[in-house]
Amino acid sequence: MGAPADVTGPSLRQYGEPVHATGAVLMLHGGKEHGHETVDGRSASWRRSAAMARAIAPDLQAAGVAVWLLRYRRRGWNGGAGPVGDARWALEQVRDRLRSVPVVLVGHSMGARIAVRVADDAQVRGVVALAPWFPPGESVAPLAGKALVAAHGSRDRITSAGATRAYVERARAAGIDASYVDMGPVGHYLLRGVRGWNDLALTGSRRLLGN
């Protein structure tokens, strides 16, 4: 399913389509705290996640896992309702296509915050959060009964590795299967150490799917 020419609504692009899908990865790209710009093919955040989707899709497809990337209607978090609604729409689209297969959410930055908000969906097994934006007070409740793999680089100046560690610790205290991965001296945008980020997205997704 390619992205339509009209990008006033959310859209999905599929990167891997196994003959008999046993699971799915839904990728959620980054954004910014405020912004009402339309997300189109020039969006750097969307393009970074698209590059990752292209990199990991062949191995996931071979393992029976379909890969999808959501494009939000608007660039910003803007209080959360818009992109969270877009992600719930995307989960419904994947469900319509693949029925009841388990889903892992792979989110970068703002996309990771969206992912934990919608992790309460019955088909979601867990979240792989890459350089996530987890501000203080972000609830761990939607992850109940799910799993979280959160990764951060020590040179990230956009989102906080310390905040990610604190979120993982709160999740563990709530009985959630949560782990933290130190990506080393890399920054926020998945550009340095790209192979490591891709490997984590791939192996984390497969582990959470039990694949």
Coordinates of C-alpha atoms in Angstrom, one line a residue:
M1 CA 0.0 0.0 0.0
G2 CA 1.8 3.1 -1.1
A3 CA 1.4 6.6 0.2
P4 CA -1.4 8.5 -1.7
A5 CA -0.7 11.8 -3.4
D6 CA -3.1 13.5 -1.0
V7 CA -1.2 13.6 2.3
T8 CA -3.8 15.5 4.3
G9 CA -4.5 12.2 6.1
P10 CA -2.2 9.5 7.5
S11 CA -0.9 6.9 5.1
L12 CA 1.0 3.6 5.2
R13 CA 3.7 2.2 3.1
Q14 CA 4.5 -1.5 3.1
Y15 CA 8.2 -2.6 2.8
G16 CA 7.9 -6.3 3.4
E17 CA 5.1 -8.7 2.4
P18 CA 5.7 -12.3 3.2
V19 CA 3.4 -14.9 1.5
H20 CA 2.1 -16.1 4.9
A21 CA 2.7 -13.3 7.5
T22 CA 3.0 -14.5 11.1
G23 CA 3.7 -11.0 12.5
A24 CA 4.1 -7.4 11.7
V25 CA 6.3 -4.4 12.5
L26 CA 4.7 -1.0 12.4
M27 CA 7.3 1.8 12.3
L28 CA 6.6 5.2 13.7
H29 CA 8.8 8.1 12.6
G30 CA 9.9 11.1 14.6
G31 CA 8.6 14.7 14.6
K32 CA 8.8 17.6 16.9
E33 CA 6.8 18.9 19.9
H34 CA 4.9 21.5 18.0
G35 CA 4.2 21.7 14.2
H36 CA 1.2 21.6 11.9
E37 CA 3.1 21.2 8.7
T38 CA 2.0 18.4 6.4
V39 CA 4.3 15.4 6.5
D40 CA 5.4 14.6 2.9
G41 CA 8.2 12.7 1.1
R42 CA 10.6 15.5 1.9
S43 CA 10.3 15.0 5.7
A44 CA 13.7 14.1 7.1
S45 CA 12.1 12.2 10.0
W46 CA 10.0 10.1 7.7
R47 CA 12.9 9.5 5.3
R48 CA 15.2 8.2 8.1
S49 CA 12.6 5.7 9.2
A50 CA 12.0 4.7 5.5
A51 CA 15.7 4.0 5.1
M52 CA 15.6 1.8 8.2
A53 CA 12.5 0.0 6.9
R54 CA 14.2 -0.8 3.6
A55 CA 17.2 -2.1 5.5
I56 CA 15.4 -4.4 7.9
A57 CA 12.5 -5.5 5.7
P58 CA 14.3 -8.3 3.7
D59 CA 15.3 -10.2 6.8
L60 CA 11.9 -9.7 8.5
Q61 CA 10.1 -10.8 5.3
A62 CA 12.2 -13.9 5.2
A63 CA 11.1 -14.6 8.8
G64 CA 7.4 -14.1 7.9
V65 CA 7.1 -10.6 9.2
A66 CA 5.5 -7.7 7.3
V67 CA 6.9 -4.2 7.7
W68 CA 4.8 -1.0 7.5
L69 CA 5.7 2.6 8.0
L70 CA 3.1 5.2 9.0
R71 CA 3.2 8.8 7.8
Y72 CA 1.4 11.1 10.1
R73 CA -0.9 13.9 9.0
R74 CA 1.0 16.6 10.8
R75 CA 4.7 16.9 11.9
G76 CA 4.1 17.8 15.5
W77 CA 3.1 16.1 18.7
N78 CA 0.7 19.0 19.4
G79 CA -0.6 17.5 22.6
G80 CA -0.6 13.9 21.2
A81 CA -4.1 13.4 20.0
G82 CA -3.3 13.7 16.3
P83 CA -0.4 11.4 15.9
V84 CA -1.7 8.9 18.5
G85 CA -5.0 8.8 16.5
D86 CA -2.9 8.2 13.3
A87 CA -1.1 5.3 14.9
R88 CA -4.4 3.7 16.0
W89 CA -5.7 4.1 12.5
A90 CA -2.5 2.4 11.2
L91 CA -3.0 -0.5 13.6
E92 CA -6.5 -1.0 12.2
Q93 CA -5.2 -1.0 8.7
V94 CA -2.7 -3.6 9.5
R95 CA -5.4 -5.6 11.3
D96 CA -7.6 -5.4 8.2
R97 CA -4.8 -6.7 6.0
L98 CA -3.2 -9.3 8.3
R99 CA -6.0 -10.2 10.8
S100 CA -4.8 -11.2 14.2
V101 CA -1.0 -11.4 13.8
P102 CA 1.1 -10.0 16.6
V103 CA 2.5 -6.5 16.1
V104 CA 5.7 -4.8 17.3
L105 CA 5.9 -1.0 17.2
V106 CA 9.3 0.5 16.3
G107 CA 9.4 4.2 17.1
H108 CA 12.1 6.8 16.8
S109 CA 12.0 9.9 19.0
M110 CA 8.4 11.2 19.0
G111 CA 7.4 8.0 17.3
A112 CA 8.5 6.0 20.4
R113 CA 6.3 8.2 22.6
I114 CA 3.4 7.5 20.2
A115 CA 4.3 3.8 20.3
V116 CA 4.0 3.5 24.1
R117 CA 0.7 5.4 24.0
V118 CA -0.9 2.8 21.7
A119 CA 0.9 -0.2 23.1
D120 CA -2.4 -1.1 24.9
D121 CA -3.8 -2.4 21.6
A122 CA -4.6 -6.1 21.9
Q123 CA -2.3 -7.1 19.0
V124 CA 0.7 -5.2 20.1
R125 CA 3.4 -7.4 21.7
G126 CA 5.8 -4.6 22.6
V127 CA 7.8 -1.5 21.6
V128 CA 11.3 -1.0 20.3
A129 CA 12.1 2.6 21.2
L130 CA 15.0 4.3 19.4
A131 CA 16.3 7.5 21.0
P132 CA 12.8 8.0 22.5
W133 CA 11.2 11.1 23.7
F134 CA 9.9 10.0 27.1
P135 CA 9.3 13.2 29.2
P136 CA 8.9 12.9 33.0
G137 CA 5.5 11.7 33.8
E138 CA 4.9 9.7 30.6
S139 CA 2.8 6.8 31.7
V140 CA 4.0 3.2 31.5
A141 CA 0.5 1.9 32.0
P142 CA -0.2 1.1 28.3
L143 CA 2.8 -1.3 28.3
A144 CA 1.2 -3.6 31.0
G145 CA 1.6 -7.1 29.8
K146 CA 3.8 -6.0 26.9
A147 CA 7.6 -5.6 26.5
L148 CA 9.9 -2.6 25.9
V149 CA 13.3 -2.4 24.4
A150 CA 14.6 1.2 24.7
A151 CA 17.9 2.4 23.2
H152 CA 19.7 5.7 23.5
G153 CA 23.1 7.2 22.5
S154 CA 25.1 9.2 25.0
R155 CA 25.6 12.1 22.6
D156 CA 22.0 12.7 22.0
R157 CA 21.2 16.4 22.6
I158 CA 17.6 16.3 21.3
T159 CA 16.1 13.7 23.7
S160 CA 17.4 12.5 27.0
A161 CA 19.2 9.2 27.6
G162 CA 18.7 9.8 31.3
A163 CA 14.9 10.2 30.8
T164 CA 14.9 6.9 28.9
R165 CA 16.7 5.1 31.6
A166 CA 14.3 6.5 34.2
Y167 CA 11.3 5.4 32.1
V168 CA 12.7 1.9 31.8
E169 CA 13.2 1.8 35.5
R170 CA 9.6 2.9 36.2
A171 CA 8.4 0.3 33.7
R172 CA 10.3 -2.5 35.5
A173 CA 9.0 -1.3 38.9
A174 CA 5.5 -1.8 37.4
G175 CA 6.3 -5.4 36.4
I176 CA 6.9 -4.7 32.7
D177 CA 9.5 -6.6 30.8
A178 CA 11.7 -3.5 30.0
S179 CA 15.3 -3.3 28.9
Y180 CA 17.7 -0.4 28.2
V181 CA 20.4 -0.6 25.5
D182 CA 23.3 1.9 25.5
M183 CA 24.1 2.7 21.9
G184 CA 27.4 4.4 22.8
P185 CA 28.7 7.8 21.7
V186 CA 26.1 8.5 19.0
G187 CA 23.5 11.2 18.6
H188 CA 19.8 11.4 17.9
Y189 CA 19.2 11.1 14.2
L190 CA 20.1 7.4 13.6
L191 CA 22.8 8.6 11.1
R192 CA 25.9 7.7 13.1
G193 CA 26.1 4.0 13.9
V194 CA 23.3 3.3 11.5
R195 CA 24.1 -0.4 11.3
G196 CA 23.8 -0.7 15.1
W197 CA 20.4 1.0 15.1
N198 CA 19.2 -1.2 12.2
D199 CA 20.4 -4.3 13.9
L200 CA 18.7 -3.4 17.1
A201 CA 15.4 -2.6 15.4
L202 CA 15.6 -6.0 13.6
T203 CA 16.7 -8.2 16.5
G204 CA 14.5 -6.4 19.0
S205 CA 11.4 -6.8 16.8
R206 CA 12.1 -10.5 16.2
R207 CA 12.7 -11.1 19.9
L208 CA 9.4 -9.4 20.9
L209 CA 7.6 -11.3 18.2
G210 CA 9.1 -14.6 19.4
N211 CA 10.4 -15.1 15.9

